[in-house]
Amino acid sequence: MPLDTIISTVKQEKQRKKSLYYSILDGMSVSVMVGFGDRLISAFAVALKASSAEIGLLVTLPPFLGSLSQLYGAKLVDIYKNRLKVVMPFALLHALFWLPIAVIPFLFPNNAVIALIVLYSLAMIATSLQIPAWTSMMGDIVWLKQRGKYFGKRNSLAAAVLLPAVAAAGYFLTLYPPELVFIGFAVSFFIAFLFRFVSYYFIRNMKEPLQVFAKQPQPSFFQFIKKIRSNNYGSFVAFVGAVRFANFFAGPFFAPYMLLELGFSYLQFTLIFAAAMAAQVIFMTIWGKRADQFGNVKVLAVTSILVSTVPLWWLFTRDFYVLLLVNAFAGMAWAGFNLSSANFLYDAVETPSRARYTAYYNIVVSSMALLGGVVGGLYLTYIASPWIFSSVYHVVFFASGIGRFVFASIFLPSVREVRKVKSITRRKLFFSLFEFSPNEFIEDQSFQLVLLKKKFYRLVDKNPAFKKKVKRMKDL
């Protein structure tokens, strides 16, 4: 192998590992932002006296508008031919939007809820514009056989940081009396701004890998929708979209249910979410390894059943400590579902089309989430009948759980695994989650860079004429 080729390979591998490292730091910083920002948005809306319909709109409309913007985000990748240049400015813009959100009650006291929906939508559009570029870039940085393990570790560390951030944010709000709670929210959202800015700094230190651009014309969004059930990736998108519809039929309304009907404090409210984060810390890496071994589709088959039971548990108890356990179970289930959904996208779509198909995926999923949230909000606001249950919220919880199971049963069987993986039954896969050792939480060291360096120096030793050239390469 020529010396220049070896040098180039070693440099590329160093850059790849550096990007993997900074991506983990980016994810951890974003998690702190989420803990002090996004996780408090529903509680902030409740404090602003938003109705159930308005809360449903707040939780679902911004992601929907953000997903639509991803079509333009995918075009930006084609225009600039550099994905990192697309990611960085929108990450910074997303950080800046937390500043006006923090002062909404003081600037717009009479239209605070509308201002929140508008500004939060703009913030989601800003961060969504960079998602196609980021997804495409990370698909090239992370090797195929390591995706489950790497993203499992990245998500697990992000959840580990999110856990104390959510708890700290909830405790912080309890320090303020009701008449000053908006000052507490303002400080929390300012912290969210700071850590999103830190995330932007880490992104700047990543390196753009080589990209292969599509030579063939790409299908438009409407062409993709027209044939959505005629191909494997389309069937996968339809499956996730249907489950998200059922999920968001109830998802936005757990916050008002806990704060208004159950009377939980802000600290209890955030601890409920923290329980889910704690479970994700434990199980995210395990799910990632299982997905690498047995395939993302098999993990989705198991977790689809698990997430279907989550809202049903809320029908049987109002006890805070029992609901902590319920949400810990939810965190374990959604960790596997979300991780395998994201990784299936990487596996099923090749690099030249990944940015565009990521946008299509997010548009469909966010549209279904929006529809679910709007329908659930309209039911709670205008029908508001508890039916056979003790609470009107229980109706949407029950419908959500049944809907998740029904939609998964209809759509998932048509989704096929795209990698060659080991076979296992759903039952054995589920119980294998609890057969782990401490090593499950430690990522195995990759020796690819070490081997390349050893090979390089062996060639140098065999040819002393190369030694002077090597000494001048300070980056080795």
mmCIF file of C-alpha atoms in Angstrom, residues 4 35 47 76 83 134 151 162 181 202 211 273 286 301 322 357 371 434 454 457:
data_model
loop_
_atom_site.group_PDB
_atom_site.id
_atom_site.type_symbol
_atom_site.label_atom_id
_atom_site.label_comp_id
_atom_site.label_asym_id
_atom_site.label_seq_id
_atom_site.Cartn_x
_atom_site.Cartn_y
_atom_site.Cartn_z
ATOM 1 C CA ASP A 4 0.323 8.518 0.971
ATOM 2 C CA GLY A 35 -34.142 19.131 30.420
ATOM 3 C CA ALA A 47 -48.828 28.018 33.842
ATOM 4 C CA LEU A 76 -29.456 22.760 1.266
ATOM 5 C CA ARG A 83 -23.393 18.954 5.516
ATOM 6 C CA TRP A 134 -26.904 15.751 10.418
ATOM 7 C CA PHE A 151 -26.014 5.268 19.025
ATOM 8 C CA LEU A 162 -30.971 14.510 30.882
ATOM 9 C CA VAL A 181 -42.847 31.117 38.744
ATOM 10 C CA PHE A 202 -18.930 20.852 19.846
ATOM 11 C CA GLN A 211 -19.982 12.236 0.716
ATOM 12 C CA PHE A 273 -40.016 12.143 33.364
ATOM 13 C CA ILE A 286 -28.517 -2.930 25.711
ATOM 14 C CA ALA A 301 -41.710 -5.939 17.162
ATOM 15 C CA VAL A 322 -46.406 3.701 41.198
ATOM 16 C CA TYR A 357 -35.553 10.321 2.794
ATOM 17 C CA LEU A 371 -53.161 14.811 13.708
ATOM 18 C CA PHE A 434 -32.259 -8.642 31.892
ATOM 19 C CA LYS A 454 1.099 -0.342 13.288
ATOM 20 C CA TYR A 457 5.088 2.256 10.996
#
